[in-house]
Amino acid sequence: MKLLIETHNRVRTLTFNRPDALNAFDEALYDATAQALIDAADDPDVAVVLLTGNGRAFTAGTDLKEMAQRVGDPDFVPGRYGFPGLIDALVAFPKPLICAVNGLGLGLGTTILGFADLAFVSTAARFKCPFTSLGVAPEAASSYLLPRLLGRQEAAWLLMSSEWISAEQAVDIGLAWRLCEPAELLDVATTHAEQLARQPISSLIAVKRTMNEPIRAQIDAARDRENAAFAELMGGPANTEALTAFAEGRAPDFTTLP
């Protein structure tokens, strides 16, 4: 199974389970995660959702092999929810969402933290937003959420540079809340999740709703801008060079491209 689901003490833990692919999201994993969030939102026995990954990665974001298929194959069949549906589910999720970042967080593995109410990171974690290195635009309202979370200049570097940042840097700039040793990460995150889960679900939902409603319109607008920019750039010269270079196992060369 590409997504493991377990519920204990009103905490539902969703574990990305494609370790050989660094938990990269293919359409099946997008669909499974979106459905799991929708189900948890509606389940009266679930108070908190905890996201983590199996293996050495939290998630490497979108599966680039499948992205290349999407670009090059006119018969490619998207999933029921896909990437947009997962982001819809994250935006709408009414209960506390906690991320326990166990390893590499690439692309969505970083931008998903914009939707986390609490983020715990292993000292083994690293983060990267590879959008410019793929010749595409930001995603998941990160162009709005990350400047709001980190400040403009930290967000600008993260979104523009395609450089890695360490777990320690992530906590320092406010991308994550707590730094943990790898062996302690899931226990620490689960302890905090269970502490929240002992509170009334109605009150948890009310707190999250009153925090999020003032920014919902800005999130929606950011997604619209990002989607338009992504559609314009996907399949363009820079994105094609990036995907070709990935398939050929070399670094992309954008020096002659716009």
Tab-separated table of C-alpha atoms in Angstrom:
chain	number	residue	atom	x	y	z
A	1	MET	CA	0.000	0.000	0.000
A	2	LYS	CA	1.289	3.439	-0.944
A	3	LEU	CA	-0.331	5.069	2.099
A	4	LEU	CA	-0.458	3.453	5.524
A	5	ILE	CA	-3.337	4.502	7.781
A	6	GLU	CA	-3.490	3.920	11.526
A	7	THR	CA	-5.708	5.425	14.215
A	8	HIS	CA	-4.923	5.478	17.938
A	9	ASN	CA	-6.240	7.738	20.709
A	10	ARG	CA	-8.169	9.862	18.164
A	11	VAL	CA	-4.976	10.530	16.152
A	12	ARG	CA	-4.958	9.259	12.568
A	13	THR	CA	-1.422	8.748	11.271
A	14	LEU	CA	-0.945	8.764	7.499
A	15	THR	CA	2.421	7.394	6.391
A	16	PHE	CA	3.644	7.874	2.831
A	17	ASN	CA	4.852	4.422	1.820
A	18	ARG	CA	6.827	4.526	-1.425
A	19	PRO	CA	10.266	4.398	0.192
A	20	ASP	CA	12.023	3.117	-2.945
A	21	ALA	CA	10.757	6.241	-4.763
A	22	LEU	CA	11.505	8.535	-1.791
A	23	ASN	CA	7.739	8.662	-1.211
A	24	ALA	CA	7.277	10.717	-4.379
A	25	PHE	CA	3.655	11.406	-5.219
A	26	ASP	CA	2.252	9.581	-8.201
A	27	GLU	CA	-1.425	9.921	-9.030
A	28	ALA	CA	-2.292	6.942	-6.826
A	29	LEU	CA	-0.619	8.470	-3.765
A	30	TYR	CA	-2.205	11.861	-4.424
A	31	ASP	CA	-5.589	10.147	-4.575
A	32	ALA	CA	-5.034	8.020	-1.486
A	33	THR	CA	-3.840	10.958	0.629
A	34	ALA	CA	-6.639	13.253	-0.505
A	35	GLN	CA	-9.248	10.589	0.256
A	36	ALA	CA	-7.681	9.876	3.652
A	37	LEU	CA	-7.887	13.569	4.594
A	38	ILE	CA	-11.485	13.779	3.438
A	39	ASP	CA	-12.354	10.652	5.432
A	40	ALA	CA	-10.552	11.928	8.546
A	41	ALA	CA	-12.345	15.261	8.315
A	42	ASP	CA	-15.695	13.464	8.388
A	43	ASP	CA	-14.799	10.862	11.031
A	44	PRO	CA	-16.114	11.822	14.490
A	45	ASP	CA	-13.527	9.537	16.092
A	46	VAL	CA	-10.569	11.417	14.569
A	47	ALA	CA	-9.426	14.648	16.208
A	48	VAL	CA	-5.959	15.112	14.684
A	49	VAL	CA	-4.122	13.915	11.575
A	50	LEU	CA	-0.377	13.248	11.627
A	51	LEU	CA	1.552	12.989	8.344
A	52	THR	CA	4.923	11.264	8.095
A	53	GLY	CA	6.968	9.179	5.682
A	54	ASN	CA	8.459	5.688	5.566
A	55	GLY	CA	12.183	5.366	4.887
A	56	ARG	CA	14.729	8.132	4.410
A	57	ALA	CA	12.333	10.636	2.852
A	58	PHE	CA	9.243	12.475	4.029
A	59	THR	CA	8.294	12.953	0.393
A	60	ALA	CA	10.203	13.915	-2.721
A	61	GLY	CA	7.146	15.723	-4.077
A	62	THR	CA	5.779	14.985	-7.519
A	63	ASP	CA	7.076	11.836	-9.204
A	64	LEU	CA	9.183	13.269	-12.064
A	65	LYS	CA	8.869	10.120	-14.147
A	66	GLU	CA	5.120	10.504	-14.062
A	67	MET	CA	5.426	14.259	-14.716
A	68	ALA	CA	7.351	13.446	-17.891
A	69	GLN	CA	4.594	11.035	-18.914
A	70	ARG	CA	1.987	13.720	-18.287
A	71	VAL	CA	3.889	16.172	-20.499
A	72	GLY	CA	4.667	13.739	-23.311
A	73	ASP	CA	1.729	11.316	-23.404
A	74	PRO	CA	-1.588	12.699	-24.702
A	75	ASP	CA	-3.323	9.587	-23.370
A	76	PHE	CA	-2.092	10.049	-19.793
A	77	VAL	CA	-4.986	9.433	-17.397
A	78	PRO	CA	-4.912	11.574	-14.231
A	79	GLY	CA	-6.201	10.298	-10.913
A	80	ARG	CA	-9.532	11.122	-9.321
A	81	TYR	CA	-8.025	13.879	-7.181
A	82	GLY	CA	-4.433	14.277	-8.316
A	83	PHE	CA	-2.309	17.142	-7.084
A	84	PRO	CA	-5.121	19.768	-7.219
A	85	GLY	CA	-7.466	17.537	-5.246
A	86	LEU	CA	-4.880	16.910	-2.559
A	87	ILE	CA	-4.335	20.646	-2.139
A	88	ASP	CA	-8.116	21.133	-2.019
A	89	ALA	CA	-8.248	18.576	0.801
A	90	LEU	CA	-5.404	20.285	2.684
A	91	VAL	CA	-7.012	23.715	2.365
A	92	ALA	CA	-10.373	22.391	3.538
A	93	PHE	CA	-9.085	20.097	6.290
A	94	PRO	CA	-10.822	21.412	9.430
A	95	LYS	CA	-8.883	19.616	12.188
A	96	PRO	CA	-5.309	19.995	13.442
A	97	LEU	CA	-2.744	18.762	10.914
A	98	ILE	CA	0.692	17.786	12.210
A	99	CYS	CA	3.691	16.885	10.057
A	100	ALA	CA	6.534	14.706	11.335
A	101	VAL	CA	9.228	15.197	8.725
A	102	ASN	CA	11.457	12.154	8.976
A	103	GLY	CA	13.799	12.851	6.059
A	104	LEU	CA	14.029	14.580	2.704
A	105	GLY	CA	11.270	17.081	1.984
A	106	LEU	CA	11.425	18.023	-1.684
A	107	GLY	CA	8.818	20.162	-3.464
A	108	LEU	CA	5.503	19.271	-1.843
A	109	GLY	CA	7.570	17.792	0.979
A	110	THR	CA	8.399	21.401	1.816
A	111	THR	CA	5.337	23.341	0.652
A	112	ILE	CA	2.918	21.063	2.517
A	113	LEU	CA	4.286	22.587	5.725
A	114	GLY	CA	2.424	25.765	4.805
A	115	PHE	CA	-0.744	23.850	5.731
A	116	ALA	CA	0.629	22.233	8.887
A	117	ASP	CA	-0.565	23.514	12.229
A	118	LEU	CA	2.561	22.013	13.811
A	119	ALA	CA	5.670	20.638	12.108
A	120	PHE	CA	8.267	18.463	13.804
A	121	VAL	CA	11.487	17.707	11.931
A	122	SER	CA	14.174	15.092	12.326
A	123	THR	CA	17.773	16.291	12.369
A	124	ALA	CA	18.107	14.064	9.278
A	125	ALA	CA	15.578	16.146	7.340
A	126	ARG	CA	16.450	18.520	4.524
A	127	PHE	CA	14.193	20.759	2.475
A	128	LYS	CA	14.177	22.031	-1.077
A	129	CYS	CA	11.753	23.805	-3.392
A	130	PRO	CA	13.060	22.743	-6.840
A	131	PHE	CA	10.693	24.814	-8.958
A	132	THR	CA	13.261	26.945	-10.780
A	133	SER	CA	15.486	23.900	-11.370
A	134	LEU	CA	12.486	22.247	-13.052
A	135	GLY	CA	11.588	25.340	-15.064
A	136	VAL	CA	8.161	25.642	-13.435
A	137	ALA	CA	6.288	27.859	-10.972
A	138	PRO	CA	5.550	27.514	-7.235
A	139	GLU	CA	2.740	25.281	-6.034
A	140	ALA	CA	0.302	24.709	-3.190
A	141	ALA	CA	-0.134	28.435	-2.434
A	142	SER	CA	3.520	28.490	-1.350
A	143	SER	CA	3.997	31.878	-3.017
A	144	TYR	CA	1.616	33.244	-0.372
A	145	LEU	CA	2.005	30.877	2.586
A	146	LEU	CA	5.806	30.724	2.730
A	147	PRO	CA	6.405	34.522	2.769
A	148	ARG	CA	3.719	34.746	5.451
A	149	LEU	CA	5.371	31.962	7.472
A	150	LEU	CA	9.049	32.763	6.926
A	151	GLY	CA	9.209	36.406	5.865
A	152	ARG	CA	9.733	37.584	2.296
A	153	GLN	CA	13.505	37.144	1.965
A	154	GLU	CA	13.723	33.668	3.490
A	155	ALA	CA	10.811	32.584	1.295
A	156	ALA	CA	12.327	34.206	-1.784
A	157	TRP	CA	15.577	32.267	-1.337
A	158	LEU	CA	13.759	28.998	-0.691
A	159	LEU	CA	11.454	29.400	-3.710
A	160	MET	CA	13.972	30.886	-6.152
A	161	SER	CA	17.289	29.189	-5.428
A	162	SER	CA	16.375	25.481	-5.637
A	163	GLU	CA	18.931	25.028	-2.836
A	164	TRP	CA	18.668	22.630	0.108
A	165	ILE	CA	18.210	23.915	3.643
A	166	SER	CA	18.925	21.890	6.777
A	167	ALA	CA	16.510	20.843	9.495
A	168	GLU	CA	18.171	23.338	11.823
A	169	GLN	CA	17.661	26.143	9.302
A	170	ALA	CA	14.039	25.102	8.850
A	171	VAL	CA	13.380	25.584	12.558
A	172	ASP	CA	15.387	28.822	12.691
A	173	ILE	CA	13.388	30.462	9.885
A	174	GLY	CA	10.003	29.189	11.096
A	175	LEU	CA	9.289	26.515	8.495
A	176	ALA	CA	9.112	23.961	11.319
A	177	TRP	CA	8.376	24.166	15.040
A	178	ARG	CA	10.505	21.544	16.801
A	179	LEU	CA	13.750	19.746	16.010
A	180	CYS	CA	14.019	16.104	17.109
A	181	GLU	CA	16.535	13.314	16.972
A	182	PRO	CA	15.475	10.752	14.343
A	183	ALA	CA	14.657	8.026	16.869
A	184	GLU	CA	12.477	10.421	18.877
A	185	LEU	CA	10.636	12.227	16.078
A	186	LEU	CA	7.494	10.124	15.796
A	187	ASP	CA	7.116	9.715	19.566
A	188	VAL	CA	7.424	13.475	20.146
A	189	ALA	CA	5.013	14.336	17.323
A	190	THR	CA	2.537	11.669	18.447
A	191	THR	CA	2.659	12.851	22.074
A	192	HIS	CA	1.737	16.378	20.978
A	193	ALA	CA	-0.940	15.056	18.622
A	194	GLU	CA	-2.508	12.999	21.398
A	195	GLN	CA	-2.438	15.977	23.733
A	196	LEU	CA	-4.426	17.976	21.191
A	197	ALA	CA	-6.701	15.000	20.542
A	198	ARG	CA	-7.812	15.024	24.184
A	199	GLN	CA	-9.465	18.395	23.604
A	200	PRO	CA	-13.023	18.754	22.250
A	201	ILE	CA	-13.001	18.331	18.479
A	202	SER	CA	-15.544	21.129	18.132
A	203	SER	CA	-13.176	23.533	19.876
A	204	LEU	CA	-10.180	22.398	17.822
A	205	ILE	CA	-12.169	22.995	14.647
A	206	ALA	CA	-13.292	26.408	15.877
A	207	VAL	CA	-9.723	27.482	16.638
A	208	LYS	CA	-8.464	26.366	13.230
A	209	ARG	CA	-11.409	27.906	11.388
A	210	THR	CA	-11.004	31.298	13.056
A	211	MET	CA	-7.253	31.250	12.325
A	212	ASN	CA	-7.665	30.237	8.679
A	213	GLU	CA	-10.788	31.989	7.437
A	214	PRO	CA	-9.111	35.423	7.169
A	215	ILE	CA	-6.543	34.005	4.708
A	216	ARG	CA	-8.676	31.590	2.657
A	217	ALA	CA	-9.280	34.109	-0.141
A	218	GLN	CA	-5.558	34.844	-0.393
A	219	ILE	CA	-4.751	31.118	-0.546
A	220	ASP	CA	-7.282	30.604	-3.334
A	221	ALA	CA	-5.952	33.588	-5.280
A	222	ALA	CA	-2.359	32.397	-4.887
A	223	ARG	CA	-3.285	28.955	-6.191
A	224	ASP	CA	-4.978	30.490	-9.226
A	225	ARG	CA	-1.882	32.565	-10.020
A	226	GLU	CA	0.434	29.603	-9.509
A	227	ASN	CA	-1.708	27.269	-11.611
A	228	ALA	CA	-1.745	29.742	-14.482
A	229	ALA	CA	2.021	30.203	-14.310
A	230	PHE	CA	2.590	26.445	-14.008
A	231	ALA	CA	0.388	25.741	-17.046
A	232	GLU	CA	2.318	28.346	-19.034
A	233	LEU	CA	5.738	26.920	-18.108
A	234	MET	CA	5.055	23.161	-18.024
A	235	GLY	CA	6.244	21.620	-21.270
A	236	GLY	CA	8.119	24.803	-22.162
A	237	PRO	CA	11.817	24.948	-23.038
A	238	ALA	CA	13.135	25.098	-19.464
A	239	ASN	CA	10.822	22.374	-18.158
A	240	THR	CA	11.613	20.148	-21.132
A	241	GLU	CA	15.349	20.596	-20.559
A	242	ALA	CA	14.930	19.827	-16.853
A	243	LEU	CA	12.976	16.621	-17.465
A	244	THR	CA	15.321	15.529	-20.268
A	245	ALA	CA	18.325	16.118	-18.025
A	246	PHE	CA	16.667	14.139	-15.220
A	247	ALA	CA	16.015	11.206	-17.567
A	248	GLU	CA	19.605	11.359	-18.840
A	249	GLY	CA	21.131	11.627	-15.383
A	250	ARG	CA	22.800	15.003	-15.930
A	251	ALA	CA	22.477	18.555	-14.644
A	252	PRO	CA	20.147	20.782	-16.686
A	253	ASP	CA	21.611	23.680	-18.668
A	254	PHE	CA	19.333	26.704	-18.714
A	255	THR	CA	21.968	29.228	-19.810
A	256	THR	CA	20.588	29.646	-23.329
A	257	LEU	CA	16.924	29.493	-22.335
A	258	PRO	CA	14.540	32.267	-21.254
